[in-house]
CSV table of C-alpha atoms and ligand atoms in Angstrom, one decimal:
chain,number,residue,atom,x,y,z
F,1,UNK,CA,139.9,98.7,39.1
F,2,UNK,CA,143.6,99.2,39.3
F,3,UNK,CA,146.0,96.3,40.1
F,4,UNK,CA,146.8,95.9,43.9
F,5,UNK,CA,150.4,96.0,43.0
F,6,UNK,CA,151.8,96.6,39.5
F,7,UNK,CA,154.7,94.7,38.3
F,8,UNK,CA,156.9,97.6,38.4
F,9,UNK,CA,155.8,98.7,42.0
F,10,UNK,CA,158.2,97.5,44.8
F,11,UNK,CA,156.7,95.2,47.5
F,12,UNK,CA,155.1,97.2,50.2
F,13,UNK,CA,156.3,96.7,53.8
F,14,UNK,CA,153.4,95.6,55.8
F,15,UNK,CA,153.0,95.1,59.5
F,16,UNK,CA,149.9,93.1,60.8
F,17,UNK,CA,149.1,92.9,64.5
F,18,UNK,CA,147.3,89.9,66.1
F,19,UNK,CA,148.5,87.9,63.2
F,20,UNK,CA,149.1,84.5,64.8
F,21,UNK,CA,145.7,83.1,63.8
F,22,UNK,CA,142.2,84.1,62.8
F,23,UNK,CA,141.5,87.3,60.8
F,24,UNK,CA,145.1,88.7,61.3
F,25,UNK,CA,146.6,85.5,59.7
F,26,UNK,CA,144.4,85.9,56.7
F,27,UNK,CA,145.2,89.5,56.2
F,28,UNK,CA,148.9,88.7,56.5
F,29,UNK,CA,148.4,85.7,54.0
F,30,UNK,CA,146.6,88.2,51.5
F,31,UNK,CA,149.4,90.5,51.6
F,32,UNK,CA,152.0,87.9,51.0
F,33,UNK,CA,150.0,86.7,48.1
F,34,UNK,CA,150.1,90.1,46.7
F,35,UNK,CA,153.7,90.0,46.8
F,36,UNK,CA,154.4,92.3,49.8
F,37,UNK,CA,157.0,92.0,52.5
F,38,UNK,CA,155.0,91.2,55.8
F,39,UNK,CA,155.7,91.2,59.4
F,40,UNK,CA,153.3,89.5,61.8
F,41,UNK,CA,153.2,90.7,65.3
F,42,UNK,CA,151.4,88.9,68.1
F,43,UNK,CA,151.8,88.2,71.8
F,44,UNK,CA,151.5,84.3,71.1
F,45,UNK,CA,154.8,82.5,70.2
F,46,UNK,CA,152.5,80.6,67.6
F,47,UNK,CA,153.1,83.9,65.4
F,48,UNK,CA,156.6,82.5,64.4
F,49,UNK,CA,155.0,79.3,63.0
F,50,UNK,CA,152.2,81.2,61.2
F,51,UNK,CA,154.8,83.6,59.6
F,52,UNK,CA,157.1,80.6,58.7
F,53,UNK,CA,154.1,79.1,56.9
F,54,UNK,CA,153.7,82.2,54.8
F,55,UNK,CA,157.4,82.8,54.2
F,56,UNK,CA,157.0,85.9,56.1
F,57,UNK,CA,158.8,87.5,59.3
F,58,UNK,CA,157.4,87.9,62.9
F,59,UNK,CA,157.7,89.7,66.1
F,60,UNK,CA,156.4,88.5,69.5
F,61,UNK,CA,155.0,91.4,71.4
F,62,UNK,CA,152.4,92.3,74.1
F,63,UNK,CA,150.4,95.2,72.9
F,64,UNK,CA,148.7,95.6,76.3
F,65,UNK,CA,152.1,96.7,77.6
F,66,UNK,CA,152.9,100.3,76.3
F,67,UNK,CA,156.6,99.9,76.4
F,68,UNK,CA,156.4,96.4,74.7
F,69,UNK,CA,153.9,97.8,72.1
F,70,UNK,CA,156.3,100.6,71.0
F,71,UNK,CA,159.3,98.2,71.1
F,72,UNK,CA,157.5,95.5,69.0
F,73,UNK,CA,156.2,98.0,66.4
F,74,UNK,CA,159.6,99.4,66.0
F,75,UNK,CA,161.2,95.9,65.8
F,76,UNK,CA,158.6,95.1,63.1
F,77,UNK,CA,159.2,98.0,60.9
F,78,UNK,CA,163.1,97.7,61.3
F,79,UNK,CA,162.7,93.9,60.2
F,80,UNK,CA,161.5,95.0,56.7
F,81,UNK,CA,163.4,98.4,56.7
F,82,UNK,CA,160.3,100.6,56.9
F,83,UNK,CA,156.5,100.5,56.7
F,84,UNK,CA,154.0,101.4,54.0
F,85,UNK,CA,150.9,99.6,55.6
F,86,UNK,CA,150.0,99.1,59.3
F,87,UNK,CA,147.1,97.0,60.0
F,88,UNK,CA,146.1,97.1,63.6
F,89,UNK,CA,144.0,93.9,63.9
F,90,UNK,CA,145.0,92.4,67.5
F,91,UNK,CA,141.9,92.5,69.8
F,92,UNK,CA,140.2,90.7,72.6
F,93,UNK,CA,136.7,89.7,73.4
F,94,UNK,CA,134.7,88.5,76.3
F,95,UNK,CA,130.8,88.6,77.2
F,96,UNK,CA,130.1,90.0,80.5
F,97,UNK,CA,126.7,91.4,81.6
F,98,UNK,CA,126.7,95.2,82.1
F,99,UNK,CA,126.3,95.2,85.8
F,100,UNK,CA,129.2,92.8,86.4
F,101,UNK,CA,131.7,94.5,84.3
F,102,UNK,CA,134.6,95.6,86.7
F,103,UNK,CA,137.1,98.4,86.3
F,104,UNK,CA,139.9,96.0,85.5
F,105,UNK,CA,138.0,94.2,82.8
F,106,UNK,CA,137.0,97.6,81.3
F,107,UNK,CA,140.7,98.7,81.2
F,108,UNK,CA,142.0,95.4,80.0
F,109,UNK,CA,139.5,95.6,76.9
F,110,UNK,CA,140.6,99.3,76.3
F,111,UNK,CA,144.4,98.7,76.6
F,112,UNK,CA,144.3,96.0,74.0
F,113,UNK,CA,141.6,97.0,71.5
F,114,UNK,CA,142.1,100.7,71.8
F,115,UNK,CA,145.2,102.0,73.4
F,116,UNK,CA,147.5,99.6,71.5
F,117,UNK,CA,146.4,101.2,68.2
F,118,UNK,CA,147.4,104.7,69.5
F,119,UNK,CA,150.8,103.4,70.3
F,120,UNK,CA,151.3,101.4,67.1
F,121,UNK,CA,150.0,104.5,65.0
F,122,UNK,CA,152.5,106.8,66.8
F,123,UNK,CA,155.4,104.7,66.0
F,124,UNK,CA,154.4,103.8,62.4
F,125,UNK,CA,153.0,107.2,61.4
F,126,UNK,CA,156.3,108.9,62.6
F,127,UNK,CA,158.1,106.5,60.2
F,128,UNK,CA,155.7,107.0,57.4
F,129,UNK,CA,156.2,110.7,57.6
F,130,UNK,CA,160.1,110.4,57.8
F,131,UNK,CA,160.0,108.2,54.8
F,132,UNK,CA,157.9,110.8,53.0
F,133,UNK,CA,156.0,108.4,50.7
F,134,UNK,CA,152.6,108.4,52.4
F,135,UNK,CA,151.2,105.3,54.0
F,136,UNK,CA,148.0,103.4,54.8
F,137,UNK,CA,146.6,102.5,58.1
F,138,UNK,CA,143.7,100.1,58.7
F,139,UNK,CA,142.3,99.5,62.3
F,140,UNK,CA,140.2,96.5,63.0
F,141,UNK,CA,136.9,97.9,64.7
F,142,UNK,CA,133.8,95.8,64.7
F,143,UNK,CA,130.0,95.8,63.7
F,144,UNK,CA,129.7,96.1,67.8
F,145,UNK,CA,131.4,99.5,67.6
F,146,UNK,CA,128.2,100.8,65.7
F,147,UNK,CA,125.7,98.5,67.1
F,148,UNK,CA,126.8,96.5,70.3
F,149,UNK,CA,125.0,93.5,71.7
F,150,UNK,CA,124.0,92.8,75.2
F,151,UNK,CA,127.0,91.5,77.0
F,152,UNK,CA,129.4,93.5,75.0
F,153,UNK,CA,129.4,97.1,76.8
F,154,UNK,CA,133.2,97.2,77.2
F,155,UNK,CA,133.9,95.6,73.9
F,156,UNK,CA,131.7,97.7,72.0
F,157,UNK,CA,132.9,100.8,73.7
F,158,UNK,CA,136.3,99.8,72.9
F,159,UNK,CA,135.6,99.5,69.2
F,160,UNK,CA,133.4,102.6,69.1
F,161,UNK,CA,136.6,104.4,70.3
F,162,UNK,CA,138.5,102.7,67.5
F,163,UNK,CA,136.3,104.3,64.9
F,164,UNK,CA,136.8,107.7,66.6
F,165,UNK,CA,140.6,107.2,66.9
F,166,UNK,CA,140.7,106.3,63.2
F,167,UNK,CA,138.6,109.5,62.2
F,168,UNK,CA,140.9,111.8,64.1
F,169,UNK,CA,144.0,110.1,63.1
F,170,UNK,CA,142.8,110.5,59.3
F,171,UNK,CA,142.4,114.2,59.9
F,172,UNK,CA,145.9,114.5,61.5
F,173,UNK,CA,147.8,112.5,59.0
F,174,UNK,CA,146.0,113.4,55.8
F,175,UNK,CA,148.4,116.1,55.0
F,176,UNK,CA,151.3,113.4,54.9
F,177,UNK,CA,149.2,111.4,52.4
F,178,UNK,CA,148.5,108.9,55.0
F,179,UNK,CA,145.0,107.3,54.9
F,180,UNK,CA,143.5,105.9,58.1
F,181,UNK,CA,140.4,103.6,57.9
F,182,UNK,CA,138.5,101.2,60.0
F,183,UNK,CA,136.9,97.8,59.2
F,184,UNK,CA,133.8,96.7,61.0
F,185,UNK,CA,133.4,92.9,60.7
F,186,UNK,CA,130.1,91.2,61.7
F,187,UNK,CA,130.2,87.7,63.1
F,188,UNK,CA,133.3,85.8,61.9
F,189,UNK,CA,133.8,82.3,63.1
F,190,UNK,CA,137.3,82.5,64.5
F,191,UNK,CA,138.6,81.2,67.9
F,192,UNK,CA,137.5,84.6,69.2
F,193,UNK,CA,134.3,83.9,71.1
F,194,UNK,CA,134.3,80.1,70.3
F,195,UNK,CA,134.2,79.3,74.1
F,196,UNK,CA,130.8,81.0,74.4
F,197,UNK,CA,129.4,80.1,70.8
F,198,UNK,CA,126.6,77.6,70.3
F,199,UNK,CA,125.2,76.3,67.1
F,200,UNK,CA,121.8,78.2,67.8
F,201,UNK,CA,123.8,81.4,68.0
F,202,UNK,CA,125.6,80.8,64.8
F,203,UNK,CA,122.1,80.0,63.1
F,204,UNK,CA,120.7,83.2,64.5
F,205,UNK,CA,123.9,85.4,63.5
F,206,UNK,CA,123.7,83.8,59.9
F,207,UNK,CA,120.0,84.8,59.6
F,208,UNK,CA,120.9,88.5,60.3
F,209,UNK,CA,122.8,88.6,57.0
F,210,UNK,CA,120.7,88.9,53.9
F,211,UNK,CA,123.4,86.5,52.5
F,212,UNK,CA,122.5,83.9,55.0
F,213,UNK,CA,125.9,83.1,56.5
F,214,UNK,CA,128.6,84.6,58.8
F,215,UNK,CA,131.8,86.2,57.6
F,216,UNK,CA,135.1,84.4,56.8
F,217,UNK,CA,138.5,85.7,57.7
F,218,UNK,CA,139.2,86.2,54.0
F,219,UNK,CA,136.0,88.3,53.5
F,220,UNK,CA,137.6,90.7,56.1
F,221,UNK,CA,141.2,90.3,54.6
F,222,UNK,CA,140.0,91.3,51.2
F,223,UNK,CA,138.8,94.6,52.5
F,224,UNK,CA,142.1,95.3,54.4
F,225,UNK,CA,144.1,94.6,51.1
F,226,UNK,CA,141.5,96.7,49.2
F,227,UNK,CA,142.2,99.8,51.6
F,228,UNK,CA,145.9,99.5,51.0
F,229,UNK,CA,145.5,99.3,47.3
F,230,UNK,CA,146.0,102.4,44.8
F,231,UNK,CA,142.3,102.3,44.2
F,232,UNK,CA,141.7,103.3,47.8
F,233,UNK,CA,143.8,106.4,47.6
F,234,UNK,CA,141.0,108.7,48.2
F,235,UNK,CA,139.4,106.7,51.1
F,236,UNK,CA,140.0,108.1,54.6
F,237,UNK,CA,138.5,108.3,57.9
F,238,UNK,CA,135.9,105.7,57.1
F,239,UNK,CA,134.5,102.8,59.0
F,240,UNK,CA,133.8,100.1,56.4
F,241,UNK,CA,131.3,97.3,57.4
F,242,UNK,CA,132.1,93.7,56.5
F,243,UNK,CA,129.0,92.2,57.7
F,244,UNK,CA,127.3,90.6,54.8
F,245,UNK,CA,124.4,93.4,55.3
F,246,UNK,CA,123.8,92.5,58.9
F,247,UNK,CA,124.1,96.3,59.4
F,248,UNK,CA,123.9,98.9,56.8
F,249,UNK,CA,125.2,102.1,58.4
L,1,LIG,N1,135.5,87.1,65.1
L,1,LIG,C1,134.7,88.2,65.0
L,1,LIG,O1,133.4,87.8,64.9
L,1,LIG,C2,135.0,89.7,64.9
L,1,LIG,C3,134.1,90.5,64.6
L,1,LIG,C4,134.3,91.9,64.6
L,1,LIG,C5,135.6,92.3,64.8
L,1,LIG,N2,136.6,91.4,65.1
L,1,LIG,C6,138.0,91.9,65.3
L,1,LIG,O2,138.8,91.3,64.6
L,1,LIG,C7,140.2,91.3,65.1
L,1,LIG,C8,140.7,89.7,65.0
L,1,LIG,O3,139.8,88.9,65.6
L,1,LIG,P1,139.7,87.4,65.4
L,1,LIG,O4,138.3,86.9,65.3
L,1,LIG,O5,140.8,86.9,64.5
L,1,LIG,O6,140.4,86.9,66.9
L,1,LIG,P2,141.4,85.8,67.4
L,1,LIG,O7,141.2,85.9,68.9
L,1,LIG,O8,141.4,84.6,66.5
L,1,LIG,O9,142.8,86.5,67.1
L,1,LIG,C9,143.2,87.8,67.8
L,1,LIG,C10,144.8,87.7,67.8
L,1,LIG,O10,145.2,88.9,68.5
L,1,LIG,C11,146.2,88.6,69.4
L,1,LIG,N3,146.2,89.3,70.5
L,1,LIG,C12,145.4,89.5,71.5
L,1,LIG,N4,145.8,90.1,72.5
L,1,LIG,C13,147.1,90.7,72.1
L,1,LIG,C14,148.1,91.6,72.7
L,1,LIG,N5,147.9,92.0,73.9
L,1,LIG,N6,149.2,91.7,72.0
L,1,LIG,C15,149.5,91.1,70.8
L,1,LIG,N7,148.6,90.3,70.3
L,1,LIG,C16,147.4,90.2,70.8
L,1,LIG,C17,145.9,87.0,69.7
L,1,LIG,O11,147.0,86.4,70.3
L,1,LIG,C18,145.4,86.4,68.4
L,1,LIG,O12,146.5,85.9,67.6
L,1,LIG,C19,140.0,91.8,66.6
L,1,LIG,O13,140.3,93.0,66.8
L,1,LIG,C20,138.4,91.4,66.8
L,1,LIG,O14,137.9,92.4,67.8
L,1,LIG,C21,136.3,90.0,65.2
């Protein structure tokens, strides 16, 4: 396998959204460890501390607001003088029975989980095309985007839309040597969903994996770094499971 970054290669300029904590923070840390210039973007002010701990930069931005999403993405790119890799990781989750999901809950889920990715891709891909050196875009979908659970109708639908957005973006941006892929994590024990999680649920989820455990943020970060590596140059439009075999399609 080719090295992630050869000693001669300049550091890549990497923007990671939703990077104040959880999977996004692990992805940012993995790119920093690979020697890249990383900007962490999040609506939470904690992102500044997370970035400082990594020796990286940060931008505070609410991706649910289209104006702020465009502003924040452009500011993040300018902070490191360009963009080679965009990781769209920010997302929200809640469990609500199908018959109780109201229109506002549905819209909020799509605003953050799906529409924000269209906006950040538009800003970043334009910059990648201007630079003329190709690029990598990685979108965080979910196992739920392929096989949603009860109580997740709006979340699962928003993540299925991420998989579709990824496929079309790959088709439109491929001519510029920009690859676009999505990652579908299974159950990862971050703050997301912690309020509704019980030990019995964790045991049940772990049993769904042939490996007998839930995922870690580092399991997901490793896939994001791989998709940005030279070895992944011919991968585009795909939705890669990081589920420990919980689903196999
Ligand atoms: N944890 C899991 O089991 C799991 C499984 C599949 C997919 N995912 C996906 O992985 C991604 C990261 O999840 P996580 O578990 O680390 O969650 P998390 O809740 O720990 O972190 C999400 C981050 O996104 C940020 N964010 C949320 N809304 C934002 C907005 N409007 N603008 C800017 N930032 C915003 C939050 O502040 C937070 O830092 C999400 O897209 C999630 O849907 C998670």
